[in-house]
PDB file of N, CA and C in Angstrom:
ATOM      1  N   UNK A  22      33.215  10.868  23.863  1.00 61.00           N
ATOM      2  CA  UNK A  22      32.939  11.640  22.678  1.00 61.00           C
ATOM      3  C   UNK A  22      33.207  10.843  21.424  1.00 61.00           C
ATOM      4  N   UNK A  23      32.471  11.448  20.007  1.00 70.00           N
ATOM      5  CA  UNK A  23      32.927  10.978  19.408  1.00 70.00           C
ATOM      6  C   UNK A  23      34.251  11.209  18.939  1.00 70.00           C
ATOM      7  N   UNK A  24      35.326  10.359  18.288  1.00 79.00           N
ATOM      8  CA  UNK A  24      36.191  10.116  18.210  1.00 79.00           C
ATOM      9  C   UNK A  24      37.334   9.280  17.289  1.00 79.00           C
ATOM     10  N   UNK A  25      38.227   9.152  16.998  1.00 82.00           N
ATOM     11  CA  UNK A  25      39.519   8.131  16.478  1.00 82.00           C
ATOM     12  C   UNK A  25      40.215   8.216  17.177  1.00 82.00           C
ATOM     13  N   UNK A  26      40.809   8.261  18.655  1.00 87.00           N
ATOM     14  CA  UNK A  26      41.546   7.982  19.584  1.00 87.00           C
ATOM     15  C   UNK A  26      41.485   6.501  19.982  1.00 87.00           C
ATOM     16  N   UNK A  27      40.116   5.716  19.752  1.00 91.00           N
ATOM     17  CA  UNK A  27      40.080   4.608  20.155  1.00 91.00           C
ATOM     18  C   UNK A  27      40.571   3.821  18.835  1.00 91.00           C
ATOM     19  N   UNK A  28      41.014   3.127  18.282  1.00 92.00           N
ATOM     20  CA  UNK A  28      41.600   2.021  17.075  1.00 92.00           C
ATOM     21  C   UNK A  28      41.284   0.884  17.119  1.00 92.00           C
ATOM     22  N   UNK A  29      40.925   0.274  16.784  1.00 93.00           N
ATOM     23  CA  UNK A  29      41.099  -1.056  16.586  1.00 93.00           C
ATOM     24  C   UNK A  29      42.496  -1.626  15.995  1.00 93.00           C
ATOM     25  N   UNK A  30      42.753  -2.849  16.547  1.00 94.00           N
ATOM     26  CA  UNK A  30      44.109  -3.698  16.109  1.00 94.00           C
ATOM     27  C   UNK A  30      43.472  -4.932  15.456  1.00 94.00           C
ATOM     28  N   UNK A  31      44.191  -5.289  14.656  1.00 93.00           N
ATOM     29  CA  UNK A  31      44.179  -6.472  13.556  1.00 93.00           C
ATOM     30  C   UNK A  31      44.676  -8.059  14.104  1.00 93.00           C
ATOM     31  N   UNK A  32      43.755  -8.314  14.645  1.00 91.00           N
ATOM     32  CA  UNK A  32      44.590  -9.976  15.271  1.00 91.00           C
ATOM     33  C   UNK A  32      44.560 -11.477  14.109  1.00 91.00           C
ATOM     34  N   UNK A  33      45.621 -10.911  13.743  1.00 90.00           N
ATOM     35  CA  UNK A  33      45.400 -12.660  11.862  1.00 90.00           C
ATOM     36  C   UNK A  33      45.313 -13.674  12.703  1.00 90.00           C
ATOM     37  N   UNK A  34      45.890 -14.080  14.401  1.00 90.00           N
ATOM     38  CA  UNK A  34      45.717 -15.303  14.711  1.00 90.00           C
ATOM     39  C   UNK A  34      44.311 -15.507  14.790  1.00 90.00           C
ATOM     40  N   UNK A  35      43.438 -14.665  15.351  1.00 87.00           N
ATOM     41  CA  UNK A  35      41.638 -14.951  15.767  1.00 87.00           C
ATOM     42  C   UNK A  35      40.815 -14.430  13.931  1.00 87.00           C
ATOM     43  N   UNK A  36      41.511 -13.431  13.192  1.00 89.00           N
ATOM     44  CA  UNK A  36      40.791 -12.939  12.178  1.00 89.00           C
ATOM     45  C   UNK A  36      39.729 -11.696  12.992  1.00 89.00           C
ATOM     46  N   UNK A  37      40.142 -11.339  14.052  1.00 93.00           N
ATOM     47  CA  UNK A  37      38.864 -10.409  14.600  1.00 93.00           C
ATOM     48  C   UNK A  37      39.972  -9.020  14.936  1.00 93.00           C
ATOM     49  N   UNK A  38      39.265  -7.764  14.761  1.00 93.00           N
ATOM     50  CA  UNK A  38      39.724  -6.318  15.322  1.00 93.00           C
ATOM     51  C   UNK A  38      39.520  -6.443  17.051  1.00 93.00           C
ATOM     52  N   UNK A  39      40.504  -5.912  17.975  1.00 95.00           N
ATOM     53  CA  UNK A  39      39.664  -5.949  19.303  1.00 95.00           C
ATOM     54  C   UNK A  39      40.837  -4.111  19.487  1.00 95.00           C
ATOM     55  N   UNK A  40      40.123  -3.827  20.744  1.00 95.00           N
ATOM     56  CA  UNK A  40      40.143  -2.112  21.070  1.00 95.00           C
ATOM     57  C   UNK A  40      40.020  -2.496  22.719  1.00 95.00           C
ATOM     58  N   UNK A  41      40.878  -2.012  23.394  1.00 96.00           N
ATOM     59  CA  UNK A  41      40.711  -2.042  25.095  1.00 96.00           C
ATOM     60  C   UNK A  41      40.372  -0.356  25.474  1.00 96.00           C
ATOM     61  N   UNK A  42      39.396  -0.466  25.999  1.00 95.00           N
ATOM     62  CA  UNK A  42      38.966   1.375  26.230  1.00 95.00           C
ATOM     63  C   UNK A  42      38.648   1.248  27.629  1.00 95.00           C
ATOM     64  N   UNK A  43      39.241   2.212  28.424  1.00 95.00           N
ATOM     65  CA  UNK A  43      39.051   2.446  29.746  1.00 95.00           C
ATOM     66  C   UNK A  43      37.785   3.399  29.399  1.00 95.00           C
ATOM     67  N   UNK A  44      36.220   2.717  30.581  1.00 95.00           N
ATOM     68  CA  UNK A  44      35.286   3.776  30.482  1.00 95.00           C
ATOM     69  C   UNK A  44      35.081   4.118  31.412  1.00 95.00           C
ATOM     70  N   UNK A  45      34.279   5.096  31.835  1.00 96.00           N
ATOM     71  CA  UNK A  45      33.739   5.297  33.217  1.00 96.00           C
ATOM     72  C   UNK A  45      32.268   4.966  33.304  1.00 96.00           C
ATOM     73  N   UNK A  46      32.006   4.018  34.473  1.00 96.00           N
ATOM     74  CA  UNK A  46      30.240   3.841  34.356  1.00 96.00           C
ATOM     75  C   UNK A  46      29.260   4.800  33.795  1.00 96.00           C
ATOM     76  N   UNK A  47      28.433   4.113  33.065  1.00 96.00           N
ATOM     77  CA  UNK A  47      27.134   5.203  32.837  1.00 96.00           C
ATOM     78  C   UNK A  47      27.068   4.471  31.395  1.00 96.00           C
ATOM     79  N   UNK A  48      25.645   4.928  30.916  1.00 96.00           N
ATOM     80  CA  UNK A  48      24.998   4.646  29.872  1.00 96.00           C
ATOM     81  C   UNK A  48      26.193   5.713  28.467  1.00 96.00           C
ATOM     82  N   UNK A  49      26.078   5.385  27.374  1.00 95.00           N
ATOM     83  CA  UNK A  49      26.710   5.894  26.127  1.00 95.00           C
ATOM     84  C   UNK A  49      26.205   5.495  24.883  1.00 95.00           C
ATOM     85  N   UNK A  50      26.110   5.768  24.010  1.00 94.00           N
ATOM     86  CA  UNK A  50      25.972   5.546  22.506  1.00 94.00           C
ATOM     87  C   UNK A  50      26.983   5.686  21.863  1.00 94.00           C
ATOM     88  N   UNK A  51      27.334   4.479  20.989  1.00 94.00           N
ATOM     89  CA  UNK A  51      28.657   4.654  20.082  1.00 94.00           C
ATOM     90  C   UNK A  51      28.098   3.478  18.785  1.00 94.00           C
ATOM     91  N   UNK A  52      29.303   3.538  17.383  1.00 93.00           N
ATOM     92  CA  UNK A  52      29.226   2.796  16.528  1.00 93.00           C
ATOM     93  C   UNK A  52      30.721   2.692  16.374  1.00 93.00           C
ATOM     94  N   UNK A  53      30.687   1.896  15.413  1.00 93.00           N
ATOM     95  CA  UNK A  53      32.103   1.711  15.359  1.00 93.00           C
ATOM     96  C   UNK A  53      32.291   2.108  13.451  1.00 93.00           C
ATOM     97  N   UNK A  54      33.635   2.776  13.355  1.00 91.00           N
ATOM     98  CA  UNK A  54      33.526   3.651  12.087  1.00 91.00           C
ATOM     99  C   UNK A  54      34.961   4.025  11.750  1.00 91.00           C
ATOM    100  N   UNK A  55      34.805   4.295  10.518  1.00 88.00           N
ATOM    101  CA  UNK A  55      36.714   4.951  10.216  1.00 88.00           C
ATOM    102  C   UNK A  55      36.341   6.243  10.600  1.00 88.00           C
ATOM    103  N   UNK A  56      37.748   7.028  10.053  1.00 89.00           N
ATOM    104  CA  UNK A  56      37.468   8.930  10.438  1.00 89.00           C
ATOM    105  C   UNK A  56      37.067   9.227   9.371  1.00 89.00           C
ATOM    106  N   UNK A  57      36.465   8.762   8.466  1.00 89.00           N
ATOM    107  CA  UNK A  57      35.570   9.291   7.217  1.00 89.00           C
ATOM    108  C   UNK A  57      34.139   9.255   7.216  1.00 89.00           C
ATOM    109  N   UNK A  58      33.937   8.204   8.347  1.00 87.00           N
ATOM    110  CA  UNK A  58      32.027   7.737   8.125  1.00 87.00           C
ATOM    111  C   UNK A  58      32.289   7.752   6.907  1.00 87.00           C
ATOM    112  N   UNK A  59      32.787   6.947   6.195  1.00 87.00           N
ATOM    113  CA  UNK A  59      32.018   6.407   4.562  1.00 87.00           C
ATOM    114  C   UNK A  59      32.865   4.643   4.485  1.00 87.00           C
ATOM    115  N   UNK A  60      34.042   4.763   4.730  1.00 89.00           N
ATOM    116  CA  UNK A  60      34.662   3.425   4.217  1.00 89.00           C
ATOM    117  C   UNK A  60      33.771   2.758   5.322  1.00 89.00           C
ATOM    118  N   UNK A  61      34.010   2.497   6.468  1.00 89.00           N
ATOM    119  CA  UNK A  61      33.114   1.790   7.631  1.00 89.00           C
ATOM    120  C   UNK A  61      32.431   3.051   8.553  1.00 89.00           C
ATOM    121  N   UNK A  62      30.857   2.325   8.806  1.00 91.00           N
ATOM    122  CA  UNK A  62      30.234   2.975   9.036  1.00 91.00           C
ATOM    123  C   UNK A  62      28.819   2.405   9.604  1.00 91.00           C
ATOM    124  N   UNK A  63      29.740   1.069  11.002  1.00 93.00           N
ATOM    125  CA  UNK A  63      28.710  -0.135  11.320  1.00 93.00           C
ATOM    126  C   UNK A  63      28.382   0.618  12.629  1.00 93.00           C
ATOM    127  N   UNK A  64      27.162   0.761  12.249  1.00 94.00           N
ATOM    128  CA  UNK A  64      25.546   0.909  13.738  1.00 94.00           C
ATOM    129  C   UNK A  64      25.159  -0.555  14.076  1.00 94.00           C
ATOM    130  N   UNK A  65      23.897  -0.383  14.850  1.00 94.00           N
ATOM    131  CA  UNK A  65      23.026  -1.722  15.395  1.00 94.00           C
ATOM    132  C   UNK A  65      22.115  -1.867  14.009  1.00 94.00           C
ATOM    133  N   UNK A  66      21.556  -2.834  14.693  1.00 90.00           N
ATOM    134  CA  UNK A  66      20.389  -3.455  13.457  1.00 90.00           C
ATOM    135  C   UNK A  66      19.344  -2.716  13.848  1.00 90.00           C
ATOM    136  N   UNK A  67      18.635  -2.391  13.515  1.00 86.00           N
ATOM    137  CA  UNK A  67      16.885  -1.939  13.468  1.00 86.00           C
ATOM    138  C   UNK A  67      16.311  -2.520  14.514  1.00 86.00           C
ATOM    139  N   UNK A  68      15.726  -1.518  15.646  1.00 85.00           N
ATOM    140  CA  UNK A  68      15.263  -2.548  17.047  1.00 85.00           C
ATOM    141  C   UNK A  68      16.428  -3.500  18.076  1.00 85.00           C
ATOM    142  N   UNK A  69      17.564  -3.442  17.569  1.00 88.00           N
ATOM    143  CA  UNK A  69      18.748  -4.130  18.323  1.00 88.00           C
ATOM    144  C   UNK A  69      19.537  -3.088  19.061  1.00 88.00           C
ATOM    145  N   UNK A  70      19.912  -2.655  19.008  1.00 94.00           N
ATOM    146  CA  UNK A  70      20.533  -1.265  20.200  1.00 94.00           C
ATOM    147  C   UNK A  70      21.033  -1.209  21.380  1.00 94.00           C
ATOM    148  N   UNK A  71      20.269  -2.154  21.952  1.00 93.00           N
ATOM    149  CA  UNK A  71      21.272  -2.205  23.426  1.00 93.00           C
ATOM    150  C   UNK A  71      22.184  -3.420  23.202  1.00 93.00           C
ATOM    151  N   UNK A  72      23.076  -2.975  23.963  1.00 94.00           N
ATOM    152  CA  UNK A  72      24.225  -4.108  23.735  1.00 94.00           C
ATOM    153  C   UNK A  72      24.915  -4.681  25.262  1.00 94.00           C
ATOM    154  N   UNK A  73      24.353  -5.972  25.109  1.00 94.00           N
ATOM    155  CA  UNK A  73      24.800  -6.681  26.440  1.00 94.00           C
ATOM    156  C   UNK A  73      26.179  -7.217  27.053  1.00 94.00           C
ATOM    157  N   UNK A  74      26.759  -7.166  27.554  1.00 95.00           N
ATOM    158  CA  UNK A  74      28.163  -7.718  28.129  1.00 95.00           C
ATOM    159  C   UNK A  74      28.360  -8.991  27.650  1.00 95.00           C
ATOM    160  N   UNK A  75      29.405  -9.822  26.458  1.00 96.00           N
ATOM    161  CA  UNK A  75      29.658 -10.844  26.358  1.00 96.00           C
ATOM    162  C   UNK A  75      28.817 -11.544  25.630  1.00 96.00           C
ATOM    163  N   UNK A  76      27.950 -10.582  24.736  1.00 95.00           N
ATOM    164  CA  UNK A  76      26.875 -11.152  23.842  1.00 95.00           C
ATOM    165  C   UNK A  76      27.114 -10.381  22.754  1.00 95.00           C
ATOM    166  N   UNK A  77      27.184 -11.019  21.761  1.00 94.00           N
ATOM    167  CA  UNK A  77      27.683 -11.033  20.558  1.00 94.00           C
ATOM    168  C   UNK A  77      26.402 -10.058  19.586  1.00 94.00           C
ATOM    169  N   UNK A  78      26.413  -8.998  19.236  1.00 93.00           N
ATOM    170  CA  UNK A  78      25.355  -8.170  18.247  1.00 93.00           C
ATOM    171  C   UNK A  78      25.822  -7.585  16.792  1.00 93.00           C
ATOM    172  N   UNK A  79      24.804  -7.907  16.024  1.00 92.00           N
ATOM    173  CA  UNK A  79      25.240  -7.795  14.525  1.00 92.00           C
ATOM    174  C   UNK A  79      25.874  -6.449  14.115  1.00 92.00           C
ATOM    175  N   UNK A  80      26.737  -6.024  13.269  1.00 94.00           N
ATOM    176  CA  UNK A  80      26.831  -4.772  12.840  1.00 94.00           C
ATOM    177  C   UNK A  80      26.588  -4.466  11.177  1.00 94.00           C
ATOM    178  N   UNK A  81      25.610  -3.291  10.999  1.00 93.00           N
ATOM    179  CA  UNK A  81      25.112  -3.103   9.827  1.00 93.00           C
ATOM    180  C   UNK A  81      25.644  -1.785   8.707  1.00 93.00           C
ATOM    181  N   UNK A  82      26.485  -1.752   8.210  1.00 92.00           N
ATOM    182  CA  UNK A  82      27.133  -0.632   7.388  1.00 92.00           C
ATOM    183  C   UNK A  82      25.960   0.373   6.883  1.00 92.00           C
ATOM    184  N   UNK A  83      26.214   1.436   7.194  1.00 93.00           N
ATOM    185  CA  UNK A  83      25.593   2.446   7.310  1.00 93.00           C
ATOM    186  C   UNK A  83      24.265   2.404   7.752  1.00 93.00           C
ATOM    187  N   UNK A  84      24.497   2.105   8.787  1.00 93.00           N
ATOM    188  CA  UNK A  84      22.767   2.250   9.823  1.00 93.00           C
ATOM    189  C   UNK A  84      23.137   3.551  10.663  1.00 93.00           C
ATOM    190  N   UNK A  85      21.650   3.893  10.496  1.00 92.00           N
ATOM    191  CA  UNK A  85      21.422   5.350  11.150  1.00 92.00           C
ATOM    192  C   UNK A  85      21.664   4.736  12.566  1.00 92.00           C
ATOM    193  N   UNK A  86      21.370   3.813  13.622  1.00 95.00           N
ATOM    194  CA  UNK A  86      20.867   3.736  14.724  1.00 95.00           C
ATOM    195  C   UNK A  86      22.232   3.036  15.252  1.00 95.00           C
ATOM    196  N   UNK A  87      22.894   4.037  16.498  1.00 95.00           N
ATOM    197  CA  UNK A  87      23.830   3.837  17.119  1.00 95.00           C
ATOM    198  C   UNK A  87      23.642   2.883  18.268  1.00 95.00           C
ATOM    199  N   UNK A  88      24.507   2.306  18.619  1.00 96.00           N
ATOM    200  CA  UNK A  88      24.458   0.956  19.669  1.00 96.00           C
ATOM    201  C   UNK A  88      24.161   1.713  21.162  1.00 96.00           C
ATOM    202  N   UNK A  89      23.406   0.947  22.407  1.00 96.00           N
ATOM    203  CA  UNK A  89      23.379   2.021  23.582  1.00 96.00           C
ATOM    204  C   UNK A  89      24.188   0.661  24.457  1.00 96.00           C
ATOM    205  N   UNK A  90      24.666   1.232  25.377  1.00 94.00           N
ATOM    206  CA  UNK A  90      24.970   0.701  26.461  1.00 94.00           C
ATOM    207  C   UNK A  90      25.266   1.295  27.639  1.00 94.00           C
ATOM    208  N   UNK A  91      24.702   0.304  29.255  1.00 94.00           N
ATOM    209  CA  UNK A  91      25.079   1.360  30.293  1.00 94.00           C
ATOM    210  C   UNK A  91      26.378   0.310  30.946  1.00 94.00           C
ATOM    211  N   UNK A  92      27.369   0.867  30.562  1.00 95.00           N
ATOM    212  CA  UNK A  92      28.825   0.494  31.489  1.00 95.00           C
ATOM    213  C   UNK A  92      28.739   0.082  32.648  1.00 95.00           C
ATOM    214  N   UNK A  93      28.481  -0.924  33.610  1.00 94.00           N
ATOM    215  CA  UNK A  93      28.211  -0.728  34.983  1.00 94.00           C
ATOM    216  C   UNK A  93      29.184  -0.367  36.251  1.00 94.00           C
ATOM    217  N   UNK A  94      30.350  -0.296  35.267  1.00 95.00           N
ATOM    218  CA  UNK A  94      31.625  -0.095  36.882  1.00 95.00           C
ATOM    219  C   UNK A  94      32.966   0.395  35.600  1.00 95.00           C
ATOM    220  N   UNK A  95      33.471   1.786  36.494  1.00 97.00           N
ATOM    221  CA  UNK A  95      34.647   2.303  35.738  1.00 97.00           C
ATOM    222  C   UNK A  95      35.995   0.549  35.692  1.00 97.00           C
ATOM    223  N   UNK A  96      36.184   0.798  34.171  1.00 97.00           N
ATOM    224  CA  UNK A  96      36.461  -0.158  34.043  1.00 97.00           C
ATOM    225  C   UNK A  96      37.147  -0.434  32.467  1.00 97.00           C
ATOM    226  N   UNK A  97      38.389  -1.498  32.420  1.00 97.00           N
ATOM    227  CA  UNK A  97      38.475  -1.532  30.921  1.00 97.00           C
ATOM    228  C   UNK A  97      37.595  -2.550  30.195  1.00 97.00           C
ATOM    229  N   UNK A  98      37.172  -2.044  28.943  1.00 97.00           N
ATOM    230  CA  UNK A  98      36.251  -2.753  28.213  1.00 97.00           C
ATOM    231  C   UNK A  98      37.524  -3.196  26.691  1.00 97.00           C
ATOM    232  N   UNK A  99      36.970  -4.549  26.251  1.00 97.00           N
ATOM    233  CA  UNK A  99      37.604  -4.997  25.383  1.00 97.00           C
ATOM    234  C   UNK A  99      36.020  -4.903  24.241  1.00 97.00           C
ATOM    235  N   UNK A 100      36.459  -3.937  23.139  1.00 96.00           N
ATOM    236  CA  UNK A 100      35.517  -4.372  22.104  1.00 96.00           C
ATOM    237  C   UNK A 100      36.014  -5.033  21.245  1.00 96.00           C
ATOM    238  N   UNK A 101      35.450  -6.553  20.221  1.00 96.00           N
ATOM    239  CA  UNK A 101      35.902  -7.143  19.349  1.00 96.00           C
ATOM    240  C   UNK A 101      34.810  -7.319  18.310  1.00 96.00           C
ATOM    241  N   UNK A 102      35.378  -7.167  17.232  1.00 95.00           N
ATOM    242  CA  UNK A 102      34.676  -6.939  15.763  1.00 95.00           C
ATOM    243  C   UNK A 102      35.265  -8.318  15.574  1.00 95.00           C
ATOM    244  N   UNK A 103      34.191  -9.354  14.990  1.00 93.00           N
ATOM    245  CA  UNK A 103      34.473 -10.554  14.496  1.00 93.00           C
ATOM    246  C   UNK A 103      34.022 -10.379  13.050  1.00 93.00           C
ATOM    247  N   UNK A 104      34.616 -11.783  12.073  1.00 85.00           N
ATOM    248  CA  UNK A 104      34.187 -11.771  10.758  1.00 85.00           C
ATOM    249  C   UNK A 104      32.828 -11.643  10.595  1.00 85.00           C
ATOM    250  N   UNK A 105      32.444 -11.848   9.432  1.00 71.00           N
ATOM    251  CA  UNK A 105      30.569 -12.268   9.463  1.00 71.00           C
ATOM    252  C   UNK A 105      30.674 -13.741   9.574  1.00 71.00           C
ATOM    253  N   UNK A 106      30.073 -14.471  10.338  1.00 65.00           N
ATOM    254  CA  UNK A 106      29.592 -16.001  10.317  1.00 65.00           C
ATOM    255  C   UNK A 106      28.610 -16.264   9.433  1.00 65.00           C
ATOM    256  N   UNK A 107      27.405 -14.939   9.515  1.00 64.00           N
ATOM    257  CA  UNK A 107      26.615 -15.384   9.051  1.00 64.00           C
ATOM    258  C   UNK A 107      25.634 -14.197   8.144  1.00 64.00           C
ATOM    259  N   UNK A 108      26.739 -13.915   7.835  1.00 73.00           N
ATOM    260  CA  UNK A 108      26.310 -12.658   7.022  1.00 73.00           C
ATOM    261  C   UNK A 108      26.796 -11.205   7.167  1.00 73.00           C
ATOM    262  N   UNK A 109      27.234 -11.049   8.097  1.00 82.00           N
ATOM    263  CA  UNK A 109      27.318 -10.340   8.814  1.00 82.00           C
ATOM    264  C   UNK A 109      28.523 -10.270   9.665  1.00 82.00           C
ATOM    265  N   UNK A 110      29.166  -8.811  10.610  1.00 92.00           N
ATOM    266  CA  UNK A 110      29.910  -9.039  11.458  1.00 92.00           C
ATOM    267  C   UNK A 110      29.616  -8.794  12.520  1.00 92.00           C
ATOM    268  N   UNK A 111      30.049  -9.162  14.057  1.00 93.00           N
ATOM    269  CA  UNK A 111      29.423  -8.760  14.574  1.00 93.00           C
ATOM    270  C   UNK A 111      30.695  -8.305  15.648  1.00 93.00           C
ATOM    271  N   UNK A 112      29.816  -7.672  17.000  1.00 95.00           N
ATOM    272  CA  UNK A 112      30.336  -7.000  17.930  1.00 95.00           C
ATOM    273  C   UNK A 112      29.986  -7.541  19.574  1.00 95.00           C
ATOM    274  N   UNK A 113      31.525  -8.040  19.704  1.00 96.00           N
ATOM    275  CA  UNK A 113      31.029  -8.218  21.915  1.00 96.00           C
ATOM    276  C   UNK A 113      31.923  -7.519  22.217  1.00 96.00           C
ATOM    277  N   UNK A 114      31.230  -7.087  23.442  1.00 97.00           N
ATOM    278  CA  UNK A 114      31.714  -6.224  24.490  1.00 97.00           C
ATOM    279  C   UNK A 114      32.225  -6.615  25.612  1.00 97.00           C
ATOM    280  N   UNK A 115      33.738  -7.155  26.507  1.00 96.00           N
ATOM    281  CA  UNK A 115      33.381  -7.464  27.367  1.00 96.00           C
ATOM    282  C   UNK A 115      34.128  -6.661  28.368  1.00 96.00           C
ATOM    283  N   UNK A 116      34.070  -6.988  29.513  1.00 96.00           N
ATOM    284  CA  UNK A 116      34.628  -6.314  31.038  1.00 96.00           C
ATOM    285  C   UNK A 116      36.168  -7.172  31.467  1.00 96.00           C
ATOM    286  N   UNK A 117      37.333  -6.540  31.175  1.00 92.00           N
ATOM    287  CA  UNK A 117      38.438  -7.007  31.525  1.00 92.00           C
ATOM    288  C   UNK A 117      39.138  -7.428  32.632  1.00 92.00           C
ATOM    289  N   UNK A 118      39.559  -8.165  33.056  1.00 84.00           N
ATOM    290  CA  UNK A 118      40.436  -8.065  34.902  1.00 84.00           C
ATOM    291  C   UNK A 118      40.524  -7.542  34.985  1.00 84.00           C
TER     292      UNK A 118
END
């Protein structure tokens, strides 16, 4: 669901947010956001939407279009919000031990 149970933490050694979320397999839609939707309020890019395991996808402040992904095995997922490199910040997803 949507939510603020999940947080992000502040790592100054990498400069990146990361979040460990236990999911259960299956497809979902999420963005990543404060509990205001106004201060942050990062969706996918336009046509970018699915989001692959360990591949890095842009995030766009206030985009209508939420990220999809199908989870493939109950499992903890590490999400990490990196700086912008290149304009931008972006978002990987990956599958934990």
């Amino acid at each position: 669901g949507w939510g603020t149970a999940n947080a992000f933490a502040f790592d100054s050694d990498s400069g990146t947010y990361t979040v460990d979320i236990e999911i259960s397999a299956g497809a979902y839609e999420f963005k990543v956001a404060s509990d205001d939707w106004a201060t942050v309020n990062l969706g996918a890019p336009s046509g970018e939407r699915d989001v692959v395991i360990d591949t890095p996808v842009g995030l766009i402040q206030n985009s209508q279009d939420n990220f999809l992904f199908d989870f493939p095995a109950n499992a903890t997922y590490k999400f990490t919000v990196s700086p912008p490199l290149t304009g931008v910040p972006s978002l990987t997803v990956t599958q934990t031990p």
